[in-house]
């Protein structure tokens, strides 16, 4: 190789001159030049490899940094979507996201408006004591009536009403005269009587809700109508209509808007089985409470 190199050196003037100048010492020293060239070659490879490593590392580092930056960007984008939904500026912390969820509005039929006189509701569970009312297949009317009356009282008190229980246990017998008088003397604002109905035959198909009122008392029709609608809507029971009568002592003699609700037919198997359940009693009481609330605070007043 050295010889060829030398010969080429002689043949080609300019190129050789350049090469002579760069390899000058190596050429003159023979074998030492070979080792130096090899060493130089190795150094060049090492240098190139080092450069390659450095560039690779920097490249990798740059790539990782880009990835991290992109992840942060996507976090911001997710939050940004929430921003658009709520119309507020959000941070990336979950706490602030939760803050952005609007609070639920309070139901419209809870509580009595402040400053208003608190109405007194007389609740009369029909029958009692020796008067058990209707009795079908182990279901005793006086007991069911009291259970519904108690649930209604609880719901009304939760709404802020005052409640007068005409009958408070199943052992006490109260005459119809005493019932009306108790409501009148307490100055109740409305009166509601709770009963269950029966048909002549056992296990008849007849079912549903009837509500009675006496038109002699001002406000009774509207009161009865609101309670009746509330009960029918809440239970989904058959609507057996609002009925006017002057034959029922309690609704006739009570001085205030009053009604008597026949909640179910104990002679109907389906209703008899439903009426003893807490679920159905709650629906009935809920419907009554809604009607009573609307009577005092409804839009149509
Ligand atoms: Zn009854």
mmCIF file of C-alpha atoms and ligand atoms in Angstrom, residues 125-127 131-134 141-142 145 193-198 260-262, ligand 1:
data_model
loop_
_atom_site.group_PDB
_atom_site.id
_atom_site.type_symbol
_atom_site.label_atom_id
_atom_site.label_comp_id
_atom_site.label_asym_id
_atom_site.label_seq_id
_atom_site.Cartn_x
_atom_site.Cartn_y
_atom_site.Cartn_z
ATOM 1 C CA UNK A 125 -107.494 8.140 61.127
ATOM 2 C CA UNK A 126 -110.969 6.670 60.661
ATOM 3 C CA UNK A 127 -112.505 4.298 63.235
ATOM 4 C CA UNK A 131 -114.894 0.241 65.877
ATOM 5 C CA UNK A 132 -112.408 -1.588 63.698
ATOM 6 C CA UNK A 133 -113.933 -0.417 60.435
ATOM 7 C CA UNK A 134 -113.750 -2.820 57.517
ATOM 8 C CA UNK A 141 -109.180 -0.829 58.478
ATOM 9 C CA UNK A 142 -108.536 1.108 61.704
ATOM 10 C CA UNK A 145 -105.863 4.136 58.565
ATOM 11 C CA UNK A 193 -110.076 11.931 57.223
ATOM 12 C CA UNK A 194 -108.408 8.654 56.171
ATOM 13 C CA UNK A 195 -110.459 5.535 55.357
ATOM 14 C CA UNK A 196 -110.483 2.289 53.349
ATOM 15 C CA UNK A 197 -113.460 1.148 51.334
ATOM 16 C CA UNK A 198 -115.204 -2.183 50.760
ATOM 17 C CA UNK A 260 -112.483 12.199 53.459
ATOM 18 C CA UNK A 261 -110.280 9.918 51.372
ATOM 19 C CA UNK A 262 -111.260 6.301 50.730
HETATM 20 ZN ZN1 LIG B 1 -113.930 3.680 57.119
#
